[in-house]
Amino acid sequence: MVVTEADLDRLTNETLELLQALIRNECVNDGSYESGHEDRSARLLENELEGLGLDIERYETGPGRSSLVTRYHGTDPTAPALCLMGHTDVVPVTPEGWDRDPFGGELIHGEVWGRGAVDMLNLTSSMAVVFRHIVKSGKRYPGDIIYFAVADEEAGGIHGAKQLLDEQWDHLKCDYVLTEFGGIPVSTSLLLTTAEKGVGWRRLHVEGTPGHGSMPYMTDNALVTAAEIVRRIAAYDPGARLDSLWEQRVRAMNLGPELSEKLLDPGSIHEVLALMPPALARNTHSCSHTTFSPNVIHGGVKTNVIPDRVSIDVDVRTLPGETSADVDAHLKTALGDLYERVRTEILQDEPATASPTDNPLWSALEKAMARPYPELTLVPSLVTGGTDSRFFRQKGAIAFGAGLLSPQVSAEDFLMRFHGHNERIDVESLRLTTQLWLDVVELLWD
Ligand SMILES: [Zn+2]
C-alpha cells in the first residue's frame, strides 16, 4: 500500500508504541504449560484491531494462553491469501546481564529495549499496525490478508501454531506466510529465511551398577560413563553438508574467491570458521552442519551412592534432506563402543522444511526490499532454530521469514541479541519493516 512520508511516520510511531506495550506485557514462555500468559497480548491486540468491522477470533490453547486470528477478505476468492504471523511470547531473561529493564520497553537513543525487541515483537507489532491501516483505508486486494498473533512459538508451537493449524485450518487457510526473521544486511546481500533446520532431539539413557560411594574403585558408575558420552558428542564432527542454499549464502557473503572456495569445500571450511567473530561462526557452522548439543543431564540420588541411571538430552538439529535414521547413525558414530551402553529415546523428530523462491511472494519481497536497499541482493537462507513457518510449510503454504533491519544493526549484533542480553531494536528498523509490509501487500497481487 502506498503511503505518504507523514503516514509512514505515524505508522512507525504506532509500531513503536505497540512494541513497547507488547514488551511490557512480559509474555515469558519458559517452556511450561502454565507460562506464556499470551492472553495479555492477545487482548491488547484485540483492542487494537477492534472497530474495523472484522471478525476477530481468540483461541484458547491453555490456561492464560490465547492466540488471535482475523481475516480481511480480498475481492477474488481464488487469489492466493497472505498470512502475517507474529508470535507474542518471548524467552526468559537473566536480568543481571541487562543494562536496562528487560520488560521496560524503554526508548533510549532511538532504540527500544526489551525482551522481544528483535524476536519478534518488532514484527508482530508492525504487522498489526500495517494490517489495521490497510483495513481502515478500505482498499481491497485480490487475496485475503490474515493477521495471526500466536502463542507458544518459543516452546515449539505445540500450544500455538501447531495446535491451531491442526484444529482451525479453515480459519487460518492461506497460501503465503510472512513471519520471523529476515532482511538482515550482510555484505552485499539481504538474508531472508526460506528454510529451517529440523530437530532430532534424543534422550540417551545410560545404565550402570549402584554401589557405595566410599568404594568407587572398579565400579560401573553411570555418571562417569555419561560424562564420556557427553565428551564424545561435544567433540563429534559430522562433517559439512554443503547444498545449493549454502552455496548461495557463501556467494552472498562476498568474502573474495579464496575464502569462498574454502567455505565451499568441506575439507577447509573449518579454517574459515576459526577466523570469524563467534556469533557469526556459530551460525555459519550450524548452517553447514548437523549439530549435536548435550544440554540436559539427570542422574544420581545421593552423594554416597554410585549412580546406576543417568539420562542425557541431546539437542540435534538436522539439515534439509536428513532423516530420523540419519540422526541415529550420527550418534552411533559419535559414541563408538559406548553406543551399546545407551538406550535412545526419541523426544522430538521433525525434518527440516524449506520453501521455494520461484513464486510471487519472493518477487514481491525482492522488489520491496530493493526500495531501501537497491544495492543489495536478496538471498534465501536457512535458519538454525525452528519457527512456526514449518507448520505452514507442512500444510503446503509458502512461508518466509522476513522483516528489515537498518544498517545500524550488524548481523553479529542481531544474532547476539536474539535470546541474548540487552535485546533492542532501532526505530529506523521499525520504520523499514513497517514500510516493507505495506510494499509487499501492494506488490504481491500485481
Ligand atoms: Zn521468534
Coordinates of C-alpha atoms and ligand atoms in Angstrom, one line a residue:
M1 CA 0.0 0.0 0.0
V2 CA 1.4 3.4 -1.0
V3 CA 1.6 5.8 1.9
T4 CA 3.0 9.4 2.3
E5 CA 6.1 10.1 4.4
A6 CA 3.8 11.6 7.0
D7 CA 1.7 8.4 7.1
L8 CA 4.8 6.3 7.4
D9 CA 6.0 8.5 10.4
R10 CA 2.6 8.0 12.1
L11 CA 2.6 4.2 11.4
T12 CA 6.2 3.8 12.6
N13 CA 5.2 5.6 15.8
E14 CA 2.2 3.3 16.2
T15 CA 4.5 0.3 15.7
L16 CA 6.9 1.7 18.3
E17 CA 4.2 2.2 20.9
L18 CA 2.6 -1.2 20.3
L19 CA 6.0 -2.8 20.5
Q20 CA 6.6 -1.2 23.9
A21 CA 3.2 -2.4 25.1
L22 CA 3.9 -5.9 24.0
I23 CA 7.3 -5.9 25.7
R24 CA 5.8 -4.7 28.9
N25 CA 3.2 -7.5 28.8
E26 CA 6.0 -9.8 29.7
C27 CA 4.7 -12.9 28.0
V28 CA 7.6 -15.1 29.1
N29 CA 7.4 -18.6 27.9
D30 CA 9.7 -20.8 29.9
G31 CA 8.5 -23.9 28.2
S32 CA 6.0 -24.9 30.9
Y33 CA 2.3 -25.1 30.0
E34 CA 1.4 -22.5 32.7
S35 CA 3.8 -19.9 31.4
G36 CA 3.5 -17.5 28.5
H37 CA 0.4 -15.6 29.6
E38 CA -0.1 -14.6 26.0
D39 CA -3.7 -13.7 26.9
R40 CA -2.4 -10.2 27.8
S41 CA -1.1 -9.5 24.4
A42 CA -3.9 -11.2 22.5
R43 CA -6.4 -8.9 24.4
L44 CA -4.2 -5.9 23.7
L45 CA -4.1 -6.7 20.0
E46 CA -7.8 -7.4 20.0
N47 CA -8.3 -3.9 21.3
E48 CA -6.0 -2.5 18.7
L49 CA -8.0 -4.2 15.9
E50 CA -11.5 -3.7 17.2
G51 CA -13.9 -1.5 15.3
L52 CA -12.6 -2.4 11.8
G53 CA -15.7 -4.5 11.1
L54 CA -13.8 -7.8 11.0
D55 CA -14.4 -10.9 13.0
I56 CA -11.7 -11.4 15.5
E57 CA -11.2 -14.9 16.9
R58 CA -9.4 -15.6 20.0
Y59 CA -8.4 -19.2 20.6
E60 CA -7.5 -20.6 24.0
T61 CA -4.9 -23.3 23.8
G62 CA -4.2 -23.5 27.5
P63 CA -4.5 -21.6 30.8
G64 CA -3.9 -17.9 30.0
R65 CA -2.8 -18.7 26.6
S66 CA -4.5 -17.4 23.6
S67 CA -3.9 -16.6 20.0
L68 CA -5.7 -14.1 17.8
V69 CA -6.8 -14.5 14.2
T70 CA -8.6 -12.1 11.9
R71 CA -9.1 -12.1 8.1
Y72 CA -9.6 -9.2 5.7
H73 CA -11.3 -10.7 2.7
G74 CA -10.0 -10.0 -0.8
T75 CA -12.0 -9.4 -3.9
D76 CA -11.2 -12.7 -5.6
P77 CA -11.8 -15.9 -3.6
T78 CA -9.4 -17.8 -6.0
A79 CA -6.5 -15.4 -5.4
P80 CA -3.7 -16.6 -3.0
A81 CA -4.1 -15.5 0.6
L82 CA -1.4 -13.9 2.7
C83 CA -1.0 -14.5 6.4
L84 CA 1.1 -12.1 8.5
M85 CA 2.1 -14.1 11.5
G86 CA 3.8 -12.9 14.7
H87 CA 4.3 -14.7 17.9
T88 CA 3.5 -12.9 21.2
D89 CA 5.6 -14.9 23.6
V90 CA 9.3 -14.3 24.5
V91 CA 12.0 -16.3 26.1
P92 CA 13.1 -15.7 29.7
V93 CA 15.8 -13.3 30.7
T94 CA 18.7 -13.2 33.1
P95 CA 18.1 -9.6 34.5
E96 CA 21.7 -9.3 35.8
G97 CA 23.0 -9.4 32.3
W98 CA 20.9 -6.4 31.2
D99 CA 21.9 -2.7 31.4
R100 CA 18.2 -1.8 31.3
D101 CA 14.9 -3.2 32.5
P102 CA 14.2 -6.2 30.1
F103 CA 10.5 -5.5 30.3
G104 CA 10.6 -1.8 30.4
G105 CA 10.2 -1.2 26.7
E106 CA 12.2 2.0 27.2
L107 CA 13.1 4.1 24.2
I108 CA 16.8 5.2 24.6
H109 CA 18.8 7.0 21.9
G110 CA 16.5 5.8 19.2
E111 CA 16.4 2.2 20.3
V112 CA 13.6 0.2 22.0
W113 CA 14.9 -2.0 24.7
G114 CA 13.4 -5.2 26.0
R115 CA 12.9 -8.9 25.6
G116 CA 11.2 -9.5 22.3
A117 CA 12.5 -6.4 20.6
V118 CA 14.1 -8.5 17.8
D119 CA 12.4 -11.8 18.5
M120 CA 9.8 -11.0 17.3
L121 CA 7.5 -8.4 18.8
N122 CA 9.0 -5.8 16.4
L123 CA 7.4 -7.8 13.6
T124 CA 4.2 -8.8 15.5
S125 CA 3.6 -5.1 16.2
S126 CA 4.5 -3.7 12.7
M127 CA 2.3 -6.4 11.1
A128 CA -0.7 -5.4 13.3
V129 CA -0.2 -1.7 12.5
V130 CA 0.0 -2.3 8.8
F131 CA -2.9 -4.7 8.8
R132 CA -5.1 -2.2 10.6
H133 CA -4.0 0.6 8.3
I134 CA -4.9 -1.4 5.2
V135 CA -8.3 -2.4 6.5
K136 CA -9.1 1.2 7.7
S137 CA -8.2 2.5 4.3
G138 CA -10.9 0.3 2.7
K139 CA -8.6 -0.7 -0.1
R140 CA -9.2 -4.3 -1.1
Y141 CA -6.7 -6.6 -2.7
P142 CA -7.4 -9.7 -4.7
G143 CA -6.4 -12.2 -2.0
D144 CA -7.3 -12.3 1.7
I145 CA -4.9 -10.9 4.3
I146 CA -4.8 -12.7 7.6
Y147 CA -3.3 -11.4 10.8
F148 CA -2.3 -14.1 13.2
A149 CA -0.8 -13.3 16.6
V150 CA 0.2 -16.7 18.0
A151 CA 1.2 -18.0 21.4
D152 CA 3.9 -20.6 22.3
E153 CA 6.3 -20.2 19.5
E154 CA 9.2 -20.2 21.8
A155 CA 8.4 -23.7 23.2
G156 CA 8.0 -25.2 19.8
G157 CA 4.5 -24.0 18.9
I158 CA 2.7 -27.1 20.4
H159 CA 0.1 -24.9 22.2
G160 CA 0.2 -22.4 19.5
A161 CA 0.6 -22.7 15.7
K162 CA 0.8 -26.4 15.7
Q163 CA -2.5 -26.9 17.6
L164 CA -4.3 -24.1 15.8
L165 CA -3.3 -25.3 12.3
D166 CA -4.5 -28.7 13.2
E167 CA -7.8 -27.5 14.6
Q168 CA -8.6 -24.3 12.8
W169 CA -7.1 -24.6 9.3
D170 CA -10.4 -23.3 7.9
H171 CA -9.8 -20.0 9.7
L172 CA -6.1 -19.9 9.0
K173 CA -6.0 -21.3 5.5
C174 CA -3.6 -19.4 3.3
D175 CA -1.1 -19.8 0.5
Y176 CA 1.7 -17.4 1.7
V177 CA 3.0 -16.7 5.2
L178 CA 5.4 -14.0 6.4
T179 CA 6.9 -14.3 9.8
E180 CA 10.3 -14.1 11.6
F181 CA 13.0 -13.4 10.5
G182 CA 15.0 -11.9 7.7
G183 CA 16.0 -8.7 6.0
I184 CA 19.4 -8.7 7.6
P185 CA 22.0 -6.8 5.6
V186 CA 25.2 -8.9 5.3
S187 CA 27.9 -7.5 3.0
T188 CA 26.1 -7.1 -0.4
S189 CA 23.1 -9.2 0.4
L190 CA 20.0 -9.3 2.5
L191 CA 19.3 -12.6 4.1
L192 CA 15.7 -13.9 4.1
T193 CA 14.7 -17.1 5.7
T194 CA 13.3 -19.7 3.3
A195 CA 14.3 -22.9 5.2
E196 CA 14.8 -24.1 8.7
K197 CA 16.7 -27.0 10.2
G198 CA 14.9 -30.0 11.6
V199 CA 15.0 -31.3 15.1
G200 CA 16.0 -34.8 16.2
W201 CA 16.0 -34.4 20.0
R202 CA 17.2 -37.6 21.7
R203 CA 17.4 -38.7 25.3
L204 CA 20.2 -41.1 26.0
H205 CA 19.6 -43.4 28.9
V206 CA 22.8 -44.8 30.5
E207 CA 22.8 -47.6 33.0
G208 CA 25.4 -48.6 35.5
T209 CA 25.6 -50.6 38.7
P210 CA 24.8 -49.0 42.0
G211 CA 27.2 -49.2 44.9
H212 CA 28.6 -47.4 47.9
G213 CA 30.2 -44.1 47.2
S214 CA 33.0 -44.8 49.6
M215 CA 34.4 -47.5 47.4
P216 CA 34.5 -46.3 43.8
Y217 CA 37.4 -48.5 42.6
M218 CA 36.5 -50.5 39.5
T219 CA 32.8 -49.7 39.7
D220 CA 30.4 -49.2 36.8
N221 CA 29.3 -45.6 37.6
A222 CA 26.6 -44.4 35.1
L223 CA 27.6 -40.8 35.6
V224 CA 31.2 -41.5 34.7
T225 CA 30.1 -43.3 31.5
A226 CA 27.7 -40.4 30.8
A227 CA 30.5 -37.9 31.1
E228 CA 32.5 -39.7 28.5
I229 CA 29.4 -39.9 26.2
V230 CA 28.9 -36.1 26.6
R231 CA 32.5 -35.5 25.8
R232 CA 32.3 -37.6 22.6
I233 CA 29.2 -35.9 21.5
A234 CA 30.7 -32.5 22.1
A235 CA 33.8 -33.5 20.1
Y236 CA 31.9 -35.1 17.2
D237 CA 32.2 -33.5 13.8
P238 CA 29.6 -35.0 11.4
G239 CA 31.3 -33.2 8.5
A240 CA 29.9 -30.3 6.5
R241 CA 27.0 -30.9 4.2
L242 CA 27.0 -28.1 1.6
D243 CA 23.9 -27.8 -0.6
S244 CA 22.8 -25.1 -3.0
L245 CA 21.3 -22.9 -0.2
W246 CA 24.7 -23.0 1.3
E247 CA 26.4 -22.0 -2.0
Q248 CA 24.1 -19.0 -2.4
R249 CA 24.8 -17.9 1.1
V250 CA 28.6 -18.1 0.6
R251 CA 28.4 -16.3 -2.7
A252 CA 26.3 -13.6 -1.0
M253 CA 28.8 -13.1 1.8
N254 CA 31.2 -11.8 -0.8
L255 CA 34.3 -12.8 1.0
G256 CA 36.5 -13.0 -2.1
P257 CA 37.4 -16.0 -4.1
E258 CA 39.9 -17.6 -1.7
L259 CA 37.7 -17.6 1.4
S260 CA 34.6 -18.5 -0.6
E261 CA 36.3 -21.6 -2.1
K262 CA 37.4 -22.7 1.3
L263 CA 33.8 -22.3 2.6
L264 CA 32.5 -24.4 -0.3
D265 CA 34.9 -27.2 0.5
P266 CA 34.0 -29.5 3.4
G267 CA 37.7 -30.1 3.9
S268 CA 38.7 -26.5 4.5
I269 CA 35.5 -24.9 5.9
H270 CA 36.8 -25.0 9.5
E271 CA 39.8 -22.9 8.6
V272 CA 37.4 -20.0 7.8
L273 CA 35.1 -20.6 10.7
A274 CA 38.0 -20.2 13.1
L275 CA 38.6 -16.7 11.7
M276 CA 35.0 -15.4 12.1
P277 CA 33.6 -13.5 15.1
P278 CA 32.0 -16.0 17.4
A279 CA 28.3 -15.4 16.8
L280 CA 28.8 -15.5 13.0
A281 CA 31.0 -18.5 13.2
R282 CA 28.4 -20.4 15.3
N283 CA 25.6 -19.5 12.9
T284 CA 27.7 -20.3 9.8
H285 CA 28.8 -23.6 11.3
S286 CA 25.2 -24.6 12.1
C287 CA 24.0 -23.7 8.6
S288 CA 26.5 -26.2 7.1
H289 CA 26.5 -29.0 9.7
T290 CA 24.1 -31.2 11.6
T291 CA 24.7 -30.2 15.2
F292 CA 24.7 -32.1 18.5
S293 CA 24.5 -30.2 21.7
P294 CA 24.2 -32.2 25.0
N295 CA 22.1 -29.8 27.1
V296 CA 20.5 -31.6 30.0
I297 CA 21.7 -34.3 32.3
H298 CA 19.8 -36.1 35.0
G299 CA 21.2 -38.6 37.4
G300 CA 22.4 -39.6 40.8
V301 CA 20.4 -39.7 44.0
K302 CA 22.8 -39.1 46.9
T303 CA 26.4 -38.1 47.5
N304 CA 27.3 -41.5 48.9
V305 CA 25.6 -43.6 46.2
I306 CA 27.2 -44.6 42.9
P307 CA 24.5 -43.8 40.4
D308 CA 23.1 -46.6 38.2
R309 CA 20.9 -44.3 36.0
V310 CA 21.7 -41.2 34.1
S311 CA 19.9 -39.6 31.2
I312 CA 21.4 -37.1 28.7
D313 CA 19.2 -34.9 26.5
V314 CA 20.9 -34.0 23.2
D315 CA 19.6 -31.2 21.0
V316 CA 20.2 -32.4 17.5
R317 CA 19.4 -30.1 14.5
T318 CA 19.3 -31.6 11.1
L319 CA 19.9 -30.1 7.6
P320 CA 17.3 -30.4 4.8
G321 CA 17.1 -33.9 3.5
E322 CA 18.2 -35.7 6.7
T323 CA 16.0 -38.3 8.3
S324 CA 15.5 -39.7 11.8
A325 CA 17.7 -42.7 10.8
D326 CA 20.5 -40.3 9.9
V327 CA 20.4 -38.8 13.4
D328 CA 20.8 -42.2 15.0
A329 CA 23.6 -43.2 12.6
H330 CA 25.4 -40.0 13.6
L331 CA 25.0 -40.8 17.3
K332 CA 26.3 -44.3 16.6
T333 CA 29.4 -42.9 15.0
A334 CA 29.9 -40.3 17.7
L335 CA 29.6 -42.7 20.6
G336 CA 31.6 -45.6 19.1
D337 CA 31.8 -48.5 21.5
L338 CA 29.7 -46.7 24.1
Y339 CA 26.7 -46.7 21.7
E340 CA 25.8 -50.1 23.0
R341 CA 25.7 -48.7 26.5
V342 CA 22.8 -46.4 25.8
R343 CA 19.1 -46.7 25.2
T344 CA 18.0 -44.0 22.8
E345 CA 14.6 -42.3 23.3
I346 CA 13.2 -40.0 20.7
L347 CA 12.0 -36.8 22.3
Q348 CA 11.1 -35.0 19.1
D349 CA 11.6 -35.7 15.4
E350 CA 10.8 -33.2 12.8
P351 CA 12.5 -32.9 9.5
A352 CA 13.9 -29.6 8.1
T353 CA 11.5 -27.6 5.9
A354 CA 12.0 -25.3 3.0
S355 CA 10.0 -23.1 0.7
P356 CA 10.9 -22.4 -3.0
T357 CA 11.7 -18.9 -4.3
D358 CA 10.1 -19.1 -7.7
N359 CA 6.8 -17.5 -6.7
P360 CA 5.1 -14.1 -6.5
L361 CA 5.8 -13.7 -2.7
W362 CA 9.5 -13.9 -3.3
S363 CA 9.3 -11.5 -6.2
A364 CA 7.3 -9.0 -4.1
L365 CA 9.8 -9.2 -1.3
E366 CA 12.7 -8.7 -3.8
K367 CA 11.1 -5.6 -5.2
A368 CA 10.0 -4.3 -1.8
M369 CA 13.5 -4.7 -0.3
A370 CA 15.1 -3.1 -3.3
R371 CA 13.4 0.2 -2.5
P372 CA 15.5 0.9 0.6
Y373 CA 18.4 -1.3 -0.4
P374 CA 18.8 -1.1 -4.2
E375 CA 22.4 -2.3 -4.0
L376 CA 21.7 -5.5 -2.0
T377 CA 20.7 -8.8 -3.4
L378 CA 18.0 -10.9 -1.6
V379 CA 19.5 -14.3 -0.7
P380 CA 17.5 -17.3 0.6
S381 CA 18.8 -18.6 3.9
L382 CA 18.5 -21.4 6.3
V383 CA 17.8 -20.7 10.0
T384 CA 19.2 -23.0 12.6
G385 CA 16.3 -22.8 15.0
G386 CA 12.6 -23.7 14.5
T387 CA 9.9 -21.2 13.8
D388 CA 6.2 -21.6 13.2
S389 CA 6.8 -21.4 9.5
R390 CA 7.3 -25.2 9.5
F391 CA 3.7 -25.9 10.4
F392 CA 2.5 -23.8 7.4
R393 CA 5.0 -25.4 5.1
Q394 CA 3.7 -28.8 6.2
K395 CA 0.3 -27.6 5.1
G396 CA 1.6 -26.7 1.7
A397 CA 1.9 -22.9 2.2
I398 CA 5.0 -20.9 1.2
A399 CA 6.5 -19.4 4.3
F400 CA 9.4 -16.9 4.6
G401 CA 11.0 -15.2 7.5
A402 CA 11.2 -11.5 6.7
G403 CA 11.5 -8.1 8.3
L404 CA 14.1 -5.4 7.5
L405 CA 17.0 -4.1 9.6
S406 CA 18.7 -0.8 9.2
P407 CA 22.4 -0.7 8.6
Q408 CA 22.8 0.3 12.3
V409 CA 22.3 -3.4 13.3
S410 CA 25.0 -5.8 12.1
A411 CA 24.2 -9.4 11.6
E412 CA 26.6 -10.1 14.5
D413 CA 24.6 -7.7 16.8
F414 CA 21.3 -9.1 15.7
L415 CA 22.3 -12.7 16.4
M416 CA 23.8 -11.8 19.8
R417 CA 20.6 -10.0 20.8
F418 CA 18.4 -13.0 19.7
H419 CA 17.5 -14.6 23.1
G420 CA 20.6 -12.7 24.5
H421 CA 21.1 -9.8 26.9
N422 CA 20.3 -6.2 26.1
E423 CA 17.9 -7.1 23.3
R424 CA 16.9 -4.0 21.5
I425 CA 15.8 -2.6 18.1
D426 CA 16.4 0.8 16.5
V427 CA 13.4 2.9 15.3
E428 CA 14.8 3.1 11.8
S429 CA 14.4 -0.7 11.5
L430 CA 10.8 -0.5 12.7
R431 CA 10.2 2.1 10.0
L432 CA 11.8 -0.1 7.3
T433 CA 9.8 -3.1 8.4
T434 CA 6.5 -1.2 8.5
Q435 CA 7.2 0.1 5.0
L436 CA 8.2 -3.5 3.9
W437 CA 4.8 -5.0 4.8
L438 CA 3.0 -2.1 3.1
D439 CA 5.0 -2.6 -0.1
V440 CA 4.8 -6.4 -0.1
V441 CA 1.0 -6.2 0.1
E442 CA 0.9 -3.7 -2.7
L443 CA 3.2 -5.8 -4.9
L444 CA 2.1 -9.3 -4.2
W445 CA -1.1 -9.4 -6.3
D446 CA 0.2 -7.0 -9.0
Ligands
ZN1 ZN 10.9 -15.8 17.5

